PDB file of C-alpha atoms in Angstrom:
ATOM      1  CA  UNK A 806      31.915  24.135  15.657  1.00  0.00           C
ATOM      2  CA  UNK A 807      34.191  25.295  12.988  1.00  0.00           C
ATOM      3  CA  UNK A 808      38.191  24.537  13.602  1.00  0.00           C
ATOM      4  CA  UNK A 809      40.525  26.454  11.616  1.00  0.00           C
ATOM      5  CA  UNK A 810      43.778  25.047  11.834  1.00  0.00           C
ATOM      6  CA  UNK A 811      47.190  26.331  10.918  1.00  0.00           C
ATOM      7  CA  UNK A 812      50.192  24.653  10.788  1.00  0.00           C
ATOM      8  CA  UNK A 813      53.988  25.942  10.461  1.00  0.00           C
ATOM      9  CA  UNK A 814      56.750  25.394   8.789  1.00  0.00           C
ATOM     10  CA  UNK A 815      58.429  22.245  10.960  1.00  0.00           C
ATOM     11  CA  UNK A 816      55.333  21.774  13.009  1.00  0.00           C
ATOM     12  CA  UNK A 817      54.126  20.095  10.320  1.00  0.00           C
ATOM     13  CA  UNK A 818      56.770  17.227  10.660  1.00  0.00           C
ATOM     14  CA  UNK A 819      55.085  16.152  13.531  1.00  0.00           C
ATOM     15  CA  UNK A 820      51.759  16.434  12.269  1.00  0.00           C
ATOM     16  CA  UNK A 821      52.655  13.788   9.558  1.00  0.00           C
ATOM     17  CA  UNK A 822      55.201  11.466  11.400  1.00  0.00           C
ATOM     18  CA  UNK A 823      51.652  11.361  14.396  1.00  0.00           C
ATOM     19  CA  UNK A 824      49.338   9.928  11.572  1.00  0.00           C
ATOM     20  CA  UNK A 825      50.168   6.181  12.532  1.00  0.00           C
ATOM     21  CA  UNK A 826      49.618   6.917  16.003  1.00  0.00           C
ATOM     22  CA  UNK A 827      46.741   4.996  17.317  1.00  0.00           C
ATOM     23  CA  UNK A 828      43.420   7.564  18.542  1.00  0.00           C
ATOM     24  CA  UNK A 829      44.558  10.484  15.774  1.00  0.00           C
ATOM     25  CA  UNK A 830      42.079  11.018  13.078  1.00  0.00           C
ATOM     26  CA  UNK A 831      43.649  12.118   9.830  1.00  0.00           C
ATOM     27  CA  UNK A 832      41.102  14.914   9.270  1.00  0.00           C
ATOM     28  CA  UNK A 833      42.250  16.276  12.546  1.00  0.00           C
ATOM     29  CA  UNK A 834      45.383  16.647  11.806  1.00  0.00           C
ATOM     30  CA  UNK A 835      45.388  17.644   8.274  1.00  0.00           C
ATOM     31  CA  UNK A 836      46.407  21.452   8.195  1.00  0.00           C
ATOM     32  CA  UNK A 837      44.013  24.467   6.548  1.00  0.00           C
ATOM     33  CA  UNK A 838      47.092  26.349   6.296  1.00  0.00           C
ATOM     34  CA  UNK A 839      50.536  24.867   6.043  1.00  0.00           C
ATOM     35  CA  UNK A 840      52.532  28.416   5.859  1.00  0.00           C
ATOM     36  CA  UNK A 841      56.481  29.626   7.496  1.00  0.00           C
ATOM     37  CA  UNK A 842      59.981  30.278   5.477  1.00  0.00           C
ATOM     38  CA  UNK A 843      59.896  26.424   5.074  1.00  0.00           C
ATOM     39  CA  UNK A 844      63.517  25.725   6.429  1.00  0.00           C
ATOM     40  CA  UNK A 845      62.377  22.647   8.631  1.00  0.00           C
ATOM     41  CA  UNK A 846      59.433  21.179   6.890  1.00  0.00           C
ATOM     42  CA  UNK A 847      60.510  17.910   5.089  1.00  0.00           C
ATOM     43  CA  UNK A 848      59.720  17.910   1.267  1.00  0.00           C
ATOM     44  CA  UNK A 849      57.807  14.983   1.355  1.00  0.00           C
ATOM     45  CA  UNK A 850      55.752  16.470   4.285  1.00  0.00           C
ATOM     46  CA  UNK A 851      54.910  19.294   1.869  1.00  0.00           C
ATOM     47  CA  UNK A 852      54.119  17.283  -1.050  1.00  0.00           C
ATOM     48  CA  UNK A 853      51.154  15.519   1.294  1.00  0.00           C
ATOM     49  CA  UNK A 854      49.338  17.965   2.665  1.00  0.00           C
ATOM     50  CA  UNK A 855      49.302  19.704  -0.627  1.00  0.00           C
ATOM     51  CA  UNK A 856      47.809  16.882  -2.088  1.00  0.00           C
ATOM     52  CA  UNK A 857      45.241  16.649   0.838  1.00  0.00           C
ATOM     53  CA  UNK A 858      44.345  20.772  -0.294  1.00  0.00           C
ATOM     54  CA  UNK A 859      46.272  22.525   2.005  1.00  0.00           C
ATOM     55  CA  UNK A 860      46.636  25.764   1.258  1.00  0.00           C
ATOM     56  CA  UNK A 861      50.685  26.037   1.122  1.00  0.00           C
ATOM     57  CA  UNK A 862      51.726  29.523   1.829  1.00  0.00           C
ATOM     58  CA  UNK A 863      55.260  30.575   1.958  1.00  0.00           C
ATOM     59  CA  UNK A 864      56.341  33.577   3.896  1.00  0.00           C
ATOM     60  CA  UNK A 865      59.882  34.686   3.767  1.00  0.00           C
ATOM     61  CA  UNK A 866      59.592  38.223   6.188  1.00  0.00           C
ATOM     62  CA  UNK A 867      62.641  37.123   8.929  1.00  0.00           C
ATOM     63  CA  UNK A 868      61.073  39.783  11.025  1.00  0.00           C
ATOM     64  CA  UNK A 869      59.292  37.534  12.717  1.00  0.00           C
ATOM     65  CA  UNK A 870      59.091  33.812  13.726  1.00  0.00           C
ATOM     66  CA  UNK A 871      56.836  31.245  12.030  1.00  0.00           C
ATOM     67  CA  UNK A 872      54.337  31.364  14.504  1.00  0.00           C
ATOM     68  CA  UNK A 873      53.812  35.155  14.612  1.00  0.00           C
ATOM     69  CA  UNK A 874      53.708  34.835  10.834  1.00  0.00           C
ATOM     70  CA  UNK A 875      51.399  32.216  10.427  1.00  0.00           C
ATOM     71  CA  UNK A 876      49.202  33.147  13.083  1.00  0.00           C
ATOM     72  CA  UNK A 877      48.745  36.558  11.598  1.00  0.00           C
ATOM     73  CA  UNK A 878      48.268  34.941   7.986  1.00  0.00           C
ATOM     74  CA  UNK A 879      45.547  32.459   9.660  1.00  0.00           C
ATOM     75  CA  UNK A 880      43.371  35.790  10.972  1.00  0.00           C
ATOM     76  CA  UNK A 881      43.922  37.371   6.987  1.00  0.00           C
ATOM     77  CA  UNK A 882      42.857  33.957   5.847  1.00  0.00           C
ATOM     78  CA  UNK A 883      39.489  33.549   8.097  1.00  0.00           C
ATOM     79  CA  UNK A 884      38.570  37.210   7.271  1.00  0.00           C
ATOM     80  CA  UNK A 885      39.152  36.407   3.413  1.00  0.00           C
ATOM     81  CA  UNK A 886      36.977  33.236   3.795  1.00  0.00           C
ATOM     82  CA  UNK A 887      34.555  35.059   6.057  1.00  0.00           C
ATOM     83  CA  UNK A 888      35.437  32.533   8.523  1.00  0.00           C
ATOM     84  CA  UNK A 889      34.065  33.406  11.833  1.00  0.00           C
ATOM     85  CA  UNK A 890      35.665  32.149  15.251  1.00  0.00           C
ATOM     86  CA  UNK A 891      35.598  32.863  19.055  1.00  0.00           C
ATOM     87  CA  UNK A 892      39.319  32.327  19.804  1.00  0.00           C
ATOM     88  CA  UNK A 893      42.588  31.194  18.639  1.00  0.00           C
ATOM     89  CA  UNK A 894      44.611  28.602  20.415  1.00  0.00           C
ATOM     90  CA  UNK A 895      48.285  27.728  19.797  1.00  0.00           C
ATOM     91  CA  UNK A 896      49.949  24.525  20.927  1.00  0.00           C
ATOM     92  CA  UNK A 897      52.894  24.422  21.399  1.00  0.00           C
ATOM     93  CA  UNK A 898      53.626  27.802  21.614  1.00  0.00           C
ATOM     94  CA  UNK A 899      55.843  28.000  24.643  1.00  0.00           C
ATOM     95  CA  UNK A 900      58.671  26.047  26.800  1.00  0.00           C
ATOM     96  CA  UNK A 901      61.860  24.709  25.126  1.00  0.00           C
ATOM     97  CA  UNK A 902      63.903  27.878  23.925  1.00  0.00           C
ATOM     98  CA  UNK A 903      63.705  30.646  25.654  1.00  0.00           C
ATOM     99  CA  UNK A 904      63.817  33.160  22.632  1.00  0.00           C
ATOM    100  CA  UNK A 905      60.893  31.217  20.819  1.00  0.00           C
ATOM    101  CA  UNK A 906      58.766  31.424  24.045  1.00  0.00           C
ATOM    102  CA  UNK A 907      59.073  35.249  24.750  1.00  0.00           C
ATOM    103  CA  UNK A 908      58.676  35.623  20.677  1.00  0.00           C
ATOM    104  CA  UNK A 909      55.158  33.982  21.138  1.00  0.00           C
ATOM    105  CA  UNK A 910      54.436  36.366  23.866  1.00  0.00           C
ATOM    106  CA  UNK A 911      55.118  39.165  21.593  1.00  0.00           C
ATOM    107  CA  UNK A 912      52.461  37.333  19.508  1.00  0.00           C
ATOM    108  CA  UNK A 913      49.837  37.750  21.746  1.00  0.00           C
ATOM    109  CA  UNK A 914      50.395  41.534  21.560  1.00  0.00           C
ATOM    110  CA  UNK A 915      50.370  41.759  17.988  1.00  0.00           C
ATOM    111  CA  UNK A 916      47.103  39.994  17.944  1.00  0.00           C
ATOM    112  CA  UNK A 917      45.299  41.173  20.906  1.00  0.00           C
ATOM    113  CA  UNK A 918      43.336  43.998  19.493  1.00  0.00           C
ATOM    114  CA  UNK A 919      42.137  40.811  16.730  1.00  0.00           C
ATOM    115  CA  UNK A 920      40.566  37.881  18.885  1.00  0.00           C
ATOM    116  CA  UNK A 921      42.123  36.379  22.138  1.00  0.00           C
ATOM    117  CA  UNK A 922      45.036  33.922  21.845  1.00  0.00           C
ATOM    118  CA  UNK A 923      45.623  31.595  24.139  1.00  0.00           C
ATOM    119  CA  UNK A 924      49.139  30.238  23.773  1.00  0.00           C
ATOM    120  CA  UNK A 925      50.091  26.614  25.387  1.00  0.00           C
ATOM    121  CA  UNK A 926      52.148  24.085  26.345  1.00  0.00           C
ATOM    122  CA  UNK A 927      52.144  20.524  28.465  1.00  0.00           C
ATOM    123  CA  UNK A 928      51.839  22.155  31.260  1.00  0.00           C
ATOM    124  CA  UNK A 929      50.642  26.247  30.719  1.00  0.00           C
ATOM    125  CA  UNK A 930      48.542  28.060  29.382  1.00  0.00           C
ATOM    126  CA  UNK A 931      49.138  32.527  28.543  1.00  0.00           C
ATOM    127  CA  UNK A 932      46.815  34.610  27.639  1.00  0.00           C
ATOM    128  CA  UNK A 933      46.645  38.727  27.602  1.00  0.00           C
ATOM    129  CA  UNK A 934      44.352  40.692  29.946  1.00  0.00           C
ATOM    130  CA  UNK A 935      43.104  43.661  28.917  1.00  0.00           C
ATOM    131  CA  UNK A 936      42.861  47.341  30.404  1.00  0.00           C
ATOM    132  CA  UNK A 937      39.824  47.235  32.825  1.00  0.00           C
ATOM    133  CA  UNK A 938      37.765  44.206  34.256  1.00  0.00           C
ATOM    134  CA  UNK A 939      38.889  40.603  33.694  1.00  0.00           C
ATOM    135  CA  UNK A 940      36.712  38.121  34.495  1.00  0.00           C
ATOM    136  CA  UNK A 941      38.221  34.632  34.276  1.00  0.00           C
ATOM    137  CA  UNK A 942      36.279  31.174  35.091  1.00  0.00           C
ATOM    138  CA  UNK A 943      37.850  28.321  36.564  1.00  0.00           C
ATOM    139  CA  UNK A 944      38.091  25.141  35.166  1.00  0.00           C
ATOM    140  CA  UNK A 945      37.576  21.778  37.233  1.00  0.00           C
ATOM    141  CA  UNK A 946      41.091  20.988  36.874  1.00  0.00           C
ATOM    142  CA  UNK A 947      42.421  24.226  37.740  1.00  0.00           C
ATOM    143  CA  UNK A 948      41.222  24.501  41.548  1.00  0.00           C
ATOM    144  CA  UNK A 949      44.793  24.606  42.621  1.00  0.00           C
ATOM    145  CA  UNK A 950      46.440  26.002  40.180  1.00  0.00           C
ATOM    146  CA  UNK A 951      49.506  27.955  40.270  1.00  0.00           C
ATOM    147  CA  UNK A 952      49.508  31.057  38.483  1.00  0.00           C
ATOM    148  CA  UNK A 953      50.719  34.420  37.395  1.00  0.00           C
ATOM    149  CA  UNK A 954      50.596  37.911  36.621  1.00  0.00           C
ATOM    150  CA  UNK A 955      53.234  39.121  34.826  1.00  0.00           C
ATOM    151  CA  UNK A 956      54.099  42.856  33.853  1.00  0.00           C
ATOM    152  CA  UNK A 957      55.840  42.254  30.149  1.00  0.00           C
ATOM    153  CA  UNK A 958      56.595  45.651  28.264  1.00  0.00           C
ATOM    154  CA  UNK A 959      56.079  48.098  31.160  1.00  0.00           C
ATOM    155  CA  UNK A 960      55.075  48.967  34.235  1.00  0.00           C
ATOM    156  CA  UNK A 961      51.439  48.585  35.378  1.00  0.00           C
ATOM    157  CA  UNK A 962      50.260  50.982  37.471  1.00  0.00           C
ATOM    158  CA  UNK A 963      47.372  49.279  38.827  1.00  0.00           C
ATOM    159  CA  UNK A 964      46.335  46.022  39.387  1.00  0.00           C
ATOM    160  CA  UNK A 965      43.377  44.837  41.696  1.00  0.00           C
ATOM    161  CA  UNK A 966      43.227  41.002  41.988  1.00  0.00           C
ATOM    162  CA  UNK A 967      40.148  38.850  43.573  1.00  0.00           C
ATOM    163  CA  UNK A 968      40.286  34.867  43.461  1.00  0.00           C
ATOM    164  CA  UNK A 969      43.450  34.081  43.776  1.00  0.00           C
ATOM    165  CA  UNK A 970      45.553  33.290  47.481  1.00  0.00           C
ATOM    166  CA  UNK A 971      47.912  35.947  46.895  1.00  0.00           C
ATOM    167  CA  UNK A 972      45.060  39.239  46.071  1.00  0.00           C
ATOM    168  CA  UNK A 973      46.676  42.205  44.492  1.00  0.00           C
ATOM    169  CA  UNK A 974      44.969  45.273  46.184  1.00  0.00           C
ATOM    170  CA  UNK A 975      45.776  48.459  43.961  1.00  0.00           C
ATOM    171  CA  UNK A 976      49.243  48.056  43.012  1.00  0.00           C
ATOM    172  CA  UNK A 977      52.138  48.745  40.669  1.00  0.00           C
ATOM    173  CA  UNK A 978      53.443  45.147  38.945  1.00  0.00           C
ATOM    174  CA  UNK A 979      57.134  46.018  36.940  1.00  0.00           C
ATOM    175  CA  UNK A 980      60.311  43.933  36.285  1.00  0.00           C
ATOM    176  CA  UNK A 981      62.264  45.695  39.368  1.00  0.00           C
ATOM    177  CA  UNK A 982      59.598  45.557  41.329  1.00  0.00           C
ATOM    178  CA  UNK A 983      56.468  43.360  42.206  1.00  0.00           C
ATOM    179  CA  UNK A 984      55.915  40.625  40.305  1.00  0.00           C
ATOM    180  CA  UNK A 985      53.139  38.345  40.960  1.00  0.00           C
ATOM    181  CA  UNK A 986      54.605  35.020  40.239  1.00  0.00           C
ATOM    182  CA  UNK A 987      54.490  31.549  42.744  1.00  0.00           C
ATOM    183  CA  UNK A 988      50.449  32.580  43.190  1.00  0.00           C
ATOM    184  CA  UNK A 989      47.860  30.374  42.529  1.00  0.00           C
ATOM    185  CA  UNK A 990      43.922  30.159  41.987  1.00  0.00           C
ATOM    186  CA  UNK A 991      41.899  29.979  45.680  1.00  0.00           C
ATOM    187  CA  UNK A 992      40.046  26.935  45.333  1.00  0.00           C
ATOM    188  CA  UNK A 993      37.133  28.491  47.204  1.00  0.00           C
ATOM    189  CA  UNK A 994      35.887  30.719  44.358  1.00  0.00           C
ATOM    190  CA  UNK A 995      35.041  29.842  40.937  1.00  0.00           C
ATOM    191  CA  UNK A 996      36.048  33.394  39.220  1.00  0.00           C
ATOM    192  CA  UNK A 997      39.135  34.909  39.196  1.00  0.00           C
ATOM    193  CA  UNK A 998      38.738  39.006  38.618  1.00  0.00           C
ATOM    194  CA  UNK A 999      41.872  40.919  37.835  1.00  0.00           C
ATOM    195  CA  UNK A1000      41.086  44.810  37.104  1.00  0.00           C
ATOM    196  CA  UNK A1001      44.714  46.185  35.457  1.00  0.00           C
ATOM    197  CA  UNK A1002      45.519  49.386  33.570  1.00  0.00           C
ATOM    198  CA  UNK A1003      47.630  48.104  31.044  1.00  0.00           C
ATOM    199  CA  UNK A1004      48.020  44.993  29.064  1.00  0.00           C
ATOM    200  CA  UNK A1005      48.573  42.289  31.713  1.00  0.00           C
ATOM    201  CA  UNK A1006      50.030  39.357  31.083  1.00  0.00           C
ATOM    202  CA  UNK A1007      48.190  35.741  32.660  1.00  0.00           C
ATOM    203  CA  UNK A1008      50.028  32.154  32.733  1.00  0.00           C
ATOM    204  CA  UNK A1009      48.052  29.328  34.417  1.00  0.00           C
ATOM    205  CA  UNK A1010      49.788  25.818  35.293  1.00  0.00           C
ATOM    206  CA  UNK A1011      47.167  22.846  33.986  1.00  0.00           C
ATOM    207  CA  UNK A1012      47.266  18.991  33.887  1.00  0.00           C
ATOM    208  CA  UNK A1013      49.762  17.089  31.561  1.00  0.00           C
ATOM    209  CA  UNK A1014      46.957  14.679  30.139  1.00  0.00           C
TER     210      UNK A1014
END
């Protein structure tokens, strides 16, 4: 399996400061890609992975964050490289500030039409559903867990859940309105099916470890 990994701007701080911790393997966390405006990264942190052939890419656009920026720059670079991948995961890409987190869910739209992203934290995991038939498998650790569908950028007109203790039968999700948050995964079926006409946002709660 082929692992891509991009790493950005201050991220990277913790990526070096974790090398003496005991159960990391360097090569894991050695960066492809060590990209952002390069405001937080240390110098020293810089100089390293560069010497460990990083590629070091610096991207000044303040139109968007680091992440949107480097996550964009990571697809350009596996298409350059004729790198081919299933998904793209970010970690972490969501709690602390609340301006960072709904910035990397504007990152999921910008990408969605690319590959799925699934963005993370501890304790959640986002992705975006698409218009039509969702079919979402269950892991073992998610029998019980809470979840949500979330109407970000509009209303949607139609939503049809199955799976799930709270089922959605045919209706309108908007900020106003229904919102189907406080649900969670029935632990009696091992698919969730959500059928939506728009863009649909998912969050699922999973375990810490």
């Amino acid at each position: 399996m082929t692992v891509f990994k991009v790493s950005c701007d201050g991220a990277s701080n913790y990526l070096y400061d974790s090398q003496s911790l005991e159960g990391f393997k360097e090569c894991f966390l050695n960066p492809d890609v060590l990209c952002g405006d390069f405001d937080s990264i240390r110098d020293c942190v810089k100089d390293y992975f560069q010497r460990k052939n990083c590629i070091v890419k610096s991207l000044d656009d303040q139109n968007d964050t680091d992440f949107t920026k480097g996550t964009l720059f990571g697809i350009q670079c596996c298409h350059e490289k004729n790198i081919q991948y299933d998904l793209i995961v970010a970690y972490p890409a969501i709690g602390g500030r609340s301006d960072h987190t709904f910035s990397s869910i504007n990152t999921l739209y910008l990408v969605d039409d690319k590959k799925t992203l699934y963005i993370m934290s501890d304790t959640d995991i986002m992705c975006l559903l698409k218009p039509g038939k969702n079919l979402i498998k269950k892991h073992s650790d998610h029998q019980k867990a809470m979840c949500g569908l979330i109407p970000i950028g509009c209303p949607i007109s139609h939503v049809t859940s199955t799976g799930l203790k709270y089922n959605i039968n045919d209706a309108c999700l908007s900020f106003g309105g229904l919102v189907s948050t406080s649900n969670s995964l029935d632990e009696e079926n091992e698919y969730v099916m959500v059928i939506t006409s728009h863009k649909l946002l998912f969050t699922v709660t999973h375990k810490k470890d």
